[in-house]
Short mmCIF file of N, CA and C in Angstrom, two decimals:
data_model
loop_
_atom_site.label_atom_id
_atom_site.label_comp_id
_atom_site.label_asym_id
_atom_site.label_seq_id
_atom_site.Cartn_x
_atom_site.Cartn_y
_atom_site.Cartn_z
N MET P 1 119.80 100.90 62.54
CA MET P 1 119.08 101.99 63.17
C MET P 1 118.57 101.56 64.54
N ARG P 2 118.22 100.26 64.66
CA ARG P 2 117.71 99.80 65.95
C ARG P 2 118.72 100.04 67.07
N SER P 3 119.98 99.80 66.76
CA SER P 3 121.00 99.95 67.81
C SER P 3 121.24 101.42 68.16
N LEU P 4 120.85 102.33 67.28
CA LEU P 4 121.07 103.75 67.51
C LEU P 4 119.85 104.47 68.08
N LYS P 5 118.71 103.78 68.14
CA LYS P 5 117.47 104.50 68.48
C LYS P 5 117.45 105.07 69.90
N PHE P 6 118.28 104.52 70.81
CA PHE P 6 118.28 105.05 72.17
C PHE P 6 119.41 106.06 72.39
N THR P 7 120.29 106.19 71.39
CA THR P 7 121.41 107.12 71.57
C THR P 7 121.28 108.38 70.72
N LEU P 8 120.51 108.31 69.64
CA LEU P 8 120.36 109.47 68.76
C LEU P 8 118.96 110.05 68.87
N ASP P 9 118.85 111.34 68.57
CA ASP P 9 117.54 111.98 68.57
C ASP P 9 116.78 111.66 67.29
N ARG P 10 115.53 112.07 67.26
CA ARG P 10 114.65 111.77 66.12
C ARG P 10 115.19 112.34 64.81
N ARG P 11 115.67 113.56 64.86
CA ARG P 11 116.15 114.20 63.63
C ARG P 11 117.35 113.45 63.05
N SER P 12 118.25 113.00 63.88
CA SER P 12 119.42 112.26 63.41
C SER P 12 119.01 110.90 62.82
N LEU P 13 118.09 110.23 63.48
CA LEU P 13 117.60 108.94 62.97
C LEU P 13 116.93 109.11 61.61
N GLU P 14 116.14 110.16 61.49
CA GLU P 14 115.46 110.43 60.23
C GLU P 14 116.47 110.75 59.13
N THR P 15 117.49 111.51 59.47
CA THR P 15 118.54 111.84 58.50
C THR P 15 119.26 110.58 58.04
N ILE P 16 119.53 109.68 58.95
CA ILE P 16 120.19 108.42 58.59
C ILE P 16 119.32 107.63 57.62
N TYR P 17 118.03 107.54 57.94
CA TYR P 17 117.14 106.78 57.05
C TYR P 17 117.04 107.43 55.68
N LEU P 18 116.78 108.74 55.66
CA LEU P 18 116.58 109.43 54.38
C LEU P 18 117.86 109.52 53.55
N SER P 19 119.02 109.50 54.20
CA SER P 19 120.28 109.64 53.48
C SER P 19 120.89 108.31 53.04
N PHE P 20 120.72 107.28 53.86
CA PHE P 20 121.44 106.04 53.59
C PHE P 20 120.55 104.85 53.24
N ILE P 21 119.37 104.78 53.79
CA ILE P 21 118.54 103.57 53.59
C ILE P 21 117.53 103.76 52.47
N ARG P 22 116.78 104.86 52.50
CA ARG P 22 115.76 105.04 51.46
C ARG P 22 116.33 105.11 50.06
N PRO P 23 117.49 105.72 49.82
CA PRO P 23 118.05 105.67 48.47
C PRO P 23 118.29 104.25 47.97
N LEU P 24 118.63 103.34 48.87
CA LEU P 24 118.81 101.94 48.47
C LEU P 24 117.47 101.31 48.09
N LEU P 25 116.41 101.67 48.80
CA LEU P 25 115.08 101.13 48.49
C LEU P 25 114.53 101.71 47.19
N GLU P 26 114.99 102.90 46.83
CA GLU P 26 114.47 103.57 45.64
C GLU P 26 115.42 103.49 44.44
N TYR P 27 116.52 102.80 44.59
CA TYR P 27 117.48 102.72 43.50
C TYR P 27 116.82 102.07 42.29
N VAL P 28 116.83 102.76 41.17
CA VAL P 28 116.19 102.37 39.90
C VAL P 28 114.76 101.89 40.11
N ASP P 29 114.04 102.56 41.01
CA ASP P 29 112.66 102.16 41.29
C ASP P 29 111.74 102.31 40.08
N VAL P 30 112.10 103.16 39.15
CA VAL P 30 111.31 103.33 37.93
C VAL P 30 111.34 102.04 37.12
N ILE P 31 112.47 101.39 37.10
CA ILE P 31 112.62 100.18 36.31
C ILE P 31 111.99 98.98 37.00
N PHE P 32 112.20 98.83 38.29
CA PHE P 32 111.71 97.62 38.95
C PHE P 32 110.35 97.82 39.63
N ASP P 33 109.57 98.75 39.16
CA ASP P 33 108.25 98.97 39.74
C ASP P 33 107.31 97.79 39.49
N ASN P 34 107.65 96.93 38.58
CA ASN P 34 106.81 95.77 38.27
C ASN P 34 107.09 94.67 39.30
N LEU P 35 106.90 94.99 40.56
CA LEU P 35 107.15 94.06 41.65
C LEU P 35 105.89 93.28 41.98
N THR P 36 106.08 92.12 42.55
CA THR P 36 104.94 91.38 43.07
C THR P 36 104.47 92.05 44.35
N ASN P 37 103.27 91.74 44.79
CA ASN P 37 102.76 92.31 46.04
C ASN P 37 103.65 91.93 47.21
N PHE P 38 104.15 90.70 47.20
CA PHE P 38 105.03 90.26 48.27
C PHE P 38 106.29 91.12 48.32
N GLU P 39 106.90 91.37 47.17
CA GLU P 39 108.12 92.17 47.12
C GLU P 39 107.86 93.62 47.54
N GLN P 40 106.72 94.17 47.13
CA GLN P 40 106.37 95.53 47.54
C GLN P 40 106.17 95.59 49.06
N ASN P 41 105.52 94.58 49.61
CA ASN P 41 105.30 94.54 51.06
C ASN P 41 106.61 94.43 51.82
N GLU P 42 107.57 93.67 51.27
CA GLU P 42 108.87 93.53 51.93
C GLU P 42 109.60 94.88 51.97
N LEU P 43 109.54 95.64 50.87
CA LEU P 43 110.15 96.98 50.87
C LEU P 43 109.43 97.91 51.82
N ASP P 44 108.10 97.83 51.83
CA ASP P 44 107.31 98.69 52.72
C ASP P 44 107.61 98.37 54.19
N LYS P 45 107.85 97.11 54.50
CA LYS P 45 108.16 96.73 55.88
C LYS P 45 109.42 97.44 56.37
N ILE P 46 110.39 97.59 55.49
CA ILE P 46 111.64 98.25 55.87
C ILE P 46 111.36 99.71 56.21
N GLN P 47 110.58 100.38 55.36
CA GLN P 47 110.28 101.78 55.63
C GLN P 47 109.41 101.92 56.87
N ASN P 48 108.45 101.02 57.04
CA ASN P 48 107.58 101.09 58.21
C ASN P 48 108.37 100.89 59.50
N GLU P 49 109.32 99.96 59.47
CA GLU P 49 110.15 99.73 60.65
C GLU P 49 111.01 100.96 60.93
N ALA P 50 111.55 101.57 59.89
CA ALA P 50 112.34 102.79 60.08
C ALA P 50 111.47 103.91 60.66
N ALA P 51 110.24 104.02 60.20
CA ALA P 51 109.35 105.06 60.72
C ALA P 51 109.05 104.81 62.20
N LYS P 52 108.90 103.56 62.58
CA LYS P 52 108.66 103.24 64.00
C LYS P 52 109.88 103.59 64.85
N ILE P 53 111.06 103.32 64.31
CA ILE P 53 112.29 103.64 65.05
C ILE P 53 112.44 105.15 65.17
N VAL P 54 112.21 105.87 64.09
CA VAL P 54 112.37 107.33 64.09
C VAL P 54 111.38 107.98 65.06
N THR P 55 110.14 107.54 65.04
CA THR P 55 109.12 108.15 65.90
C THR P 55 109.12 107.60 67.31
N GLY P 56 109.74 106.44 67.53
CA GLY P 56 109.78 105.85 68.85
C GLY P 56 108.46 105.21 69.25
N THR P 57 107.66 104.83 68.28
CA THR P 57 106.36 104.23 68.57
C THR P 57 106.47 102.71 68.66
N THR P 58 105.39 102.09 69.07
CA THR P 58 105.36 100.64 69.22
C THR P 58 104.84 99.96 67.96
N LYS P 59 104.84 98.65 67.99
CA LYS P 59 104.35 97.87 66.85
C LYS P 59 102.85 98.07 66.62
N LEU P 60 102.14 98.51 67.64
CA LEU P 60 100.69 98.64 67.55
C LEU P 60 100.24 99.93 66.85
N THR P 61 101.17 100.83 66.58
CA THR P 61 100.83 102.09 65.91
C THR P 61 100.44 101.82 64.47
N SER P 62 99.38 102.46 64.00
CA SER P 62 98.93 102.24 62.63
C SER P 62 99.92 102.87 61.64
N ILE P 63 100.00 102.27 60.49
CA ILE P 63 100.91 102.75 59.45
C ILE P 63 100.50 104.15 58.99
N GLU P 64 99.20 104.41 58.90
CA GLU P 64 98.72 105.73 58.47
C GLU P 64 99.20 106.81 59.44
N ASN P 65 99.12 106.52 60.75
CA ASN P 65 99.57 107.49 61.75
C ASN P 65 101.08 107.71 61.66
N LEU P 66 101.81 106.64 61.34
CA LEU P 66 103.27 106.79 61.17
C LEU P 66 103.59 107.74 60.03
N TYR P 67 102.89 107.57 58.90
CA TYR P 67 103.16 108.43 57.75
C TYR P 67 102.73 109.87 58.01
N ILE P 68 101.66 110.04 58.75
CA ILE P 68 101.23 111.40 59.11
C ILE P 68 102.26 112.04 60.03
N ASN P 69 102.73 111.25 61.01
CA ASN P 69 103.69 111.75 62.00
C ASN P 69 105.03 112.10 61.36
N THR P 70 105.49 111.29 60.43
CA THR P 70 106.80 111.55 59.81
C THR P 70 106.71 112.48 58.61
N GLY P 71 105.54 112.53 57.96
CA GLY P 71 105.40 113.34 56.75
C GLY P 71 105.97 112.65 55.53
N TRP P 72 106.27 111.36 55.63
CA TRP P 72 106.81 110.60 54.51
C TRP P 72 105.70 110.12 53.60
N GLN P 73 106.05 109.83 52.37
CA GLN P 73 105.13 109.21 51.43
C GLN P 73 105.43 107.72 51.38
N THR P 74 104.45 106.94 50.97
CA THR P 74 104.70 105.51 50.81
C THR P 74 105.68 105.31 49.66
N LEU P 75 106.37 104.20 49.68
CA LEU P 75 107.31 103.91 48.60
C LEU P 75 106.58 103.75 47.26
N GLY P 76 105.37 103.21 47.30
CA GLY P 76 104.58 103.09 46.07
C GLY P 76 104.26 104.45 45.46
N ASN P 77 103.87 105.40 46.29
CA ASN P 77 103.60 106.76 45.80
C ASN P 77 104.86 107.40 45.25
N ARG P 78 105.97 107.20 45.92
CA ARG P 78 107.23 107.77 45.45
C ARG P 78 107.65 107.15 44.12
N ARG P 79 107.42 105.84 43.95
CA ARG P 79 107.73 105.20 42.67
C ARG P 79 106.88 105.80 41.56
N ASN P 80 105.59 106.02 41.83
CA ASN P 80 104.71 106.61 40.82
C ASN P 80 105.16 108.02 40.46
N ILE P 81 105.56 108.81 41.44
CA ILE P 81 106.04 110.17 41.16
C ILE P 81 107.30 110.12 40.32
N HIS P 82 108.22 109.23 40.65
CA HIS P 82 109.46 109.11 39.87
C HIS P 82 109.17 108.67 38.44
N LYS P 83 108.20 107.76 38.28
CA LYS P 83 107.83 107.33 36.93
C LYS P 83 107.24 108.49 36.13
N LEU P 84 106.39 109.29 36.76
CA LEU P 84 105.77 110.42 36.07
C LEU P 84 106.80 111.49 35.72
N ILE P 85 107.77 111.71 36.58
CA ILE P 85 108.82 112.68 36.28
C ILE P 85 109.62 112.23 35.07
N LEU P 86 109.95 110.94 35.01
CA LEU P 86 110.71 110.44 33.88
C LEU P 86 109.90 110.50 32.59
N ILE P 87 108.62 110.15 32.63
CA ILE P 87 107.82 110.20 31.40
C ILE P 87 107.65 111.65 30.96
N TYR P 88 107.56 112.58 31.90
CA TYR P 88 107.51 114.00 31.54
C TYR P 88 108.77 114.39 30.78
N LYS P 89 109.92 113.98 31.30
CA LYS P 89 111.19 114.31 30.65
C LYS P 89 111.28 113.67 29.27
N ILE P 90 110.74 112.47 29.14
CA ILE P 90 110.76 111.80 27.84
C ILE P 90 109.87 112.54 26.85
N LEU P 91 108.67 112.90 27.28
CA LEU P 91 107.70 113.54 26.38
C LEU P 91 108.14 114.95 25.98
N TYR P 92 108.85 115.63 26.86
CA TYR P 92 109.28 116.99 26.56
C TYR P 92 110.76 117.06 26.17
N SER P 93 111.29 115.96 25.67
CA SER P 93 112.64 115.88 25.07
C SER P 93 113.74 116.37 26.00
N GLN P 94 113.68 115.98 27.24
CA GLN P 94 114.73 116.34 28.19
C GLN P 94 115.65 115.15 28.47
N VAL P 95 115.50 114.10 27.68
CA VAL P 95 116.33 112.90 27.79
C VAL P 95 116.79 112.51 26.39
N PRO P 96 117.69 111.56 26.26
CA PRO P 96 118.11 111.15 24.92
C PRO P 96 116.94 110.67 24.06
N SER P 97 117.04 110.90 22.76
CA SER P 97 115.93 110.62 21.85
C SER P 97 115.57 109.15 21.75
N TYR P 98 116.50 108.24 22.04
CA TYR P 98 116.17 106.83 21.93
C TYR P 98 115.10 106.41 22.92
N LEU P 99 114.97 107.13 24.04
CA LEU P 99 113.88 106.82 24.98
C LEU P 99 112.54 107.24 24.40
N TYR P 100 112.50 108.40 23.76
CA TYR P 100 111.25 108.86 23.16
C TYR P 100 110.81 107.92 22.04
N SER P 101 111.76 107.35 21.33
CA SER P 101 111.42 106.47 20.22
C SER P 101 110.76 105.17 20.69
N LEU P 102 110.82 104.86 21.97
CA LEU P 102 110.18 103.66 22.50
C LEU P 102 108.68 103.82 22.70
N LEU P 103 108.20 105.07 22.71
CA LEU P 103 106.78 105.33 22.90
C LEU P 103 106.00 105.05 21.63
N PRO P 104 104.74 104.61 21.76
CA PRO P 104 103.92 104.45 20.56
C PRO P 104 103.59 105.82 19.98
N GLU P 105 103.50 105.90 18.66
CA GLU P 105 103.19 107.17 18.01
C GLU P 105 101.72 107.51 18.22
N ASN P 106 101.47 108.78 18.52
CA ASN P 106 100.09 109.26 18.62
C ASN P 106 99.61 109.64 17.23
N ASN P 107 98.38 109.34 16.94
CA ASN P 107 97.80 109.74 15.67
C ASN P 107 97.38 111.19 15.78
N ASN P 108 98.09 112.06 15.11
CA ASN P 108 97.78 113.48 15.16
C ASN P 108 96.71 113.82 14.13
N ALA P 109 95.55 114.19 14.63
CA ALA P 109 94.46 114.55 13.73
C ALA P 109 94.58 116.02 13.34
N ARG P 110 93.85 116.41 12.29
CA ARG P 110 93.90 117.80 11.84
C ARG P 110 93.04 118.72 12.70
N TYR P 111 92.24 118.13 13.55
CA TYR P 111 91.37 118.92 14.41
C TYR P 111 91.54 118.44 15.85
N THR P 112 91.17 119.30 16.79
CA THR P 112 91.33 118.98 18.20
C THR P 112 90.29 117.97 18.65
N LEU P 113 90.76 116.93 19.27
CA LEU P 113 89.88 115.90 19.79
C LEU P 113 89.83 115.99 21.31
N ARG P 114 88.78 115.41 21.87
CA ARG P 114 88.72 115.29 23.30
C ARG P 114 89.89 114.41 23.74
N ASN P 115 90.53 114.75 24.83
CA ASN P 115 91.68 114.01 25.34
C ASN P 115 92.83 113.97 24.34
N SER P 116 93.01 115.04 23.61
CA SER P 116 94.07 115.06 22.60
C SER P 116 95.46 115.04 23.23
N SER P 117 95.56 115.41 24.50
CA SER P 117 96.87 115.40 25.14
C SER P 117 97.19 114.04 25.77
N HIS P 118 96.27 113.09 25.66
CA HIS P 118 96.54 111.75 26.16
C HIS P 118 97.57 111.07 25.27
N GLN P 119 98.36 110.24 25.89
CA GLN P 119 99.32 109.44 25.16
C GLN P 119 98.69 108.09 24.85
N ARG P 120 98.97 107.57 23.69
CA ARG P 120 98.42 106.29 23.28
C ARG P 120 99.07 105.18 24.11
N ASN P 121 98.25 104.28 24.61
CA ASN P 121 98.75 103.18 25.43
C ASN P 121 99.27 102.05 24.58
N PHE P 122 100.11 101.24 25.18
CA PHE P 122 100.61 100.03 24.55
C PHE P 122 99.55 98.94 24.62
N HIS P 123 99.52 98.10 23.62
CA HIS P 123 98.70 96.91 23.69
C HIS P 123 99.53 95.84 24.39
N ALA P 124 99.02 95.32 25.48
CA ALA P 124 99.79 94.35 26.26
C ALA P 124 99.04 93.02 26.30
N ARG P 125 99.74 91.97 25.93
CA ARG P 125 99.14 90.64 25.96
C ARG P 125 99.42 89.91 27.27
N THR P 126 100.43 90.33 28.00
CA THR P 126 100.75 89.68 29.27
C THR P 126 100.71 90.68 30.40
N ASN P 127 100.48 90.18 31.60
CA ASN P 127 100.46 91.05 32.78
C ASN P 127 101.83 91.63 33.08
N ILE P 128 102.87 90.87 32.77
CA ILE P 128 104.22 91.37 33.03
C ILE P 128 104.48 92.62 32.21
N PHE P 129 104.14 92.59 30.92
CA PHE P 129 104.34 93.78 30.10
C PHE P 129 103.35 94.88 30.47
N TYR P 130 102.10 94.52 30.78
CA TYR P 130 101.07 95.48 31.15
C TYR P 130 101.52 96.31 32.36
N ASN P 131 102.23 95.69 33.29
CA ASN P 131 102.67 96.38 34.50
C ASN P 131 104.08 96.92 34.40
N SER P 132 104.72 96.79 33.25
CA SER P 132 106.08 97.30 33.08
C SER P 132 106.05 98.83 32.94
N TYR P 133 107.23 99.43 32.79
CA TYR P 133 107.35 100.88 32.90
C TYR P 133 106.45 101.66 31.95
N PHE P 134 106.63 101.50 30.65
CA PHE P 134 105.89 102.36 29.72
C PHE P 134 104.37 102.19 29.79
N PRO P 135 103.84 100.97 29.73
CA PRO P 135 102.37 100.87 29.81
C PRO P 135 101.79 101.40 31.12
N SER P 136 102.42 101.06 32.25
CA SER P 136 101.86 101.52 33.53
C SER P 136 102.00 103.02 33.70
N THR P 137 103.11 103.58 33.23
CA THR P 137 103.33 105.02 33.38
C THR P 137 102.43 105.82 32.44
N LEU P 138 102.20 105.33 31.25
CA LEU P 138 101.29 106.04 30.35
C LEU P 138 99.87 106.04 30.90
N ARG P 139 99.47 104.97 31.57
CA ARG P 139 98.15 104.97 32.22
C ARG P 139 98.11 106.02 33.32
N LEU P 140 99.17 106.09 34.13
CA LEU P 140 99.24 107.13 35.18
C LEU P 140 99.22 108.53 34.57
N TRP P 141 99.97 108.71 33.50
CA TRP P 141 100.07 110.01 32.83
C TRP P 141 98.69 110.44 32.32
N ASN P 142 97.97 109.54 31.71
CA ASN P 142 96.67 109.88 31.15
C ASN P 142 95.63 110.15 32.23
N GLU P 143 95.87 109.66 33.45
CA GLU P 143 94.96 109.93 34.56
C GLU P 143 95.20 111.30 35.20
N LEU P 144 96.36 111.89 34.92
CA LEU P 144 96.65 113.22 35.48
C LEU P 144 95.72 114.27 34.90
N ALA P 145 95.51 115.32 35.65
CA ALA P 145 94.74 116.45 35.14
C ALA P 145 95.50 117.07 33.97
N GLU P 146 94.77 117.57 33.00
CA GLU P 146 95.40 118.13 31.80
C GLU P 146 96.32 119.29 32.13
N SER P 147 95.98 120.07 33.15
CA SER P 147 96.85 121.18 33.53
C SER P 147 98.21 120.69 34.00
N LEU P 148 98.25 119.55 34.68
CA LEU P 148 99.53 118.99 35.10
C LEU P 148 100.31 118.41 33.93
N ARG P 149 99.60 117.77 33.01
CA ARG P 149 100.28 117.18 31.84
C ARG P 149 100.89 118.26 30.95
N ASN P 150 100.26 119.41 30.90
CA ASN P 150 100.72 120.47 30.01
C ASN P 150 101.62 121.48 30.69
N ALA P 151 101.85 121.31 32.00
CA ALA P 151 102.72 122.24 32.73
C ALA P 151 104.15 122.07 32.25
N HIS P 152 104.83 123.18 32.06
CA HIS P 152 106.22 123.14 31.65
C HIS P 152 107.09 123.61 32.79
N ILE P 153 107.92 122.71 33.26
CA ILE P 153 108.81 123.02 34.37
C ILE P 153 110.10 123.58 33.79
N THR P 154 110.55 124.67 34.35
CA THR P 154 111.81 125.26 33.86
C THR P 154 112.92 125.04 34.84
#
């Protein structure tokens, strides 16, 4: 993209990034979200550099201003959204049943409890498992507003 920044307009540069580069950064991002901070920063650097090229700004421009100017979300936010979409599909049986069978069973009481729509979390003894897909996504899911958790997308 650097070699093209003086020959292409902003819209073309953005299309190149969104069509060819970001999909590579997000490939199976749901699975590899358990990245170290260093690895997350390395991925973010790629997107930040692309945003600077697309907007034509200098190195001194703040990252927040870049995201406001481009309208892009951070890769971390996009990973969280993708994780929540997949857990929604798992919970509402829109994926193969073997994925649903990986979730811990909720204890269904005979009466309505507070937070009854919460999913039971995994017990994790290690940080690696604690930050892996199901435990981290169930924590995100339980933090969502109940109206979002119960929304049915058609």
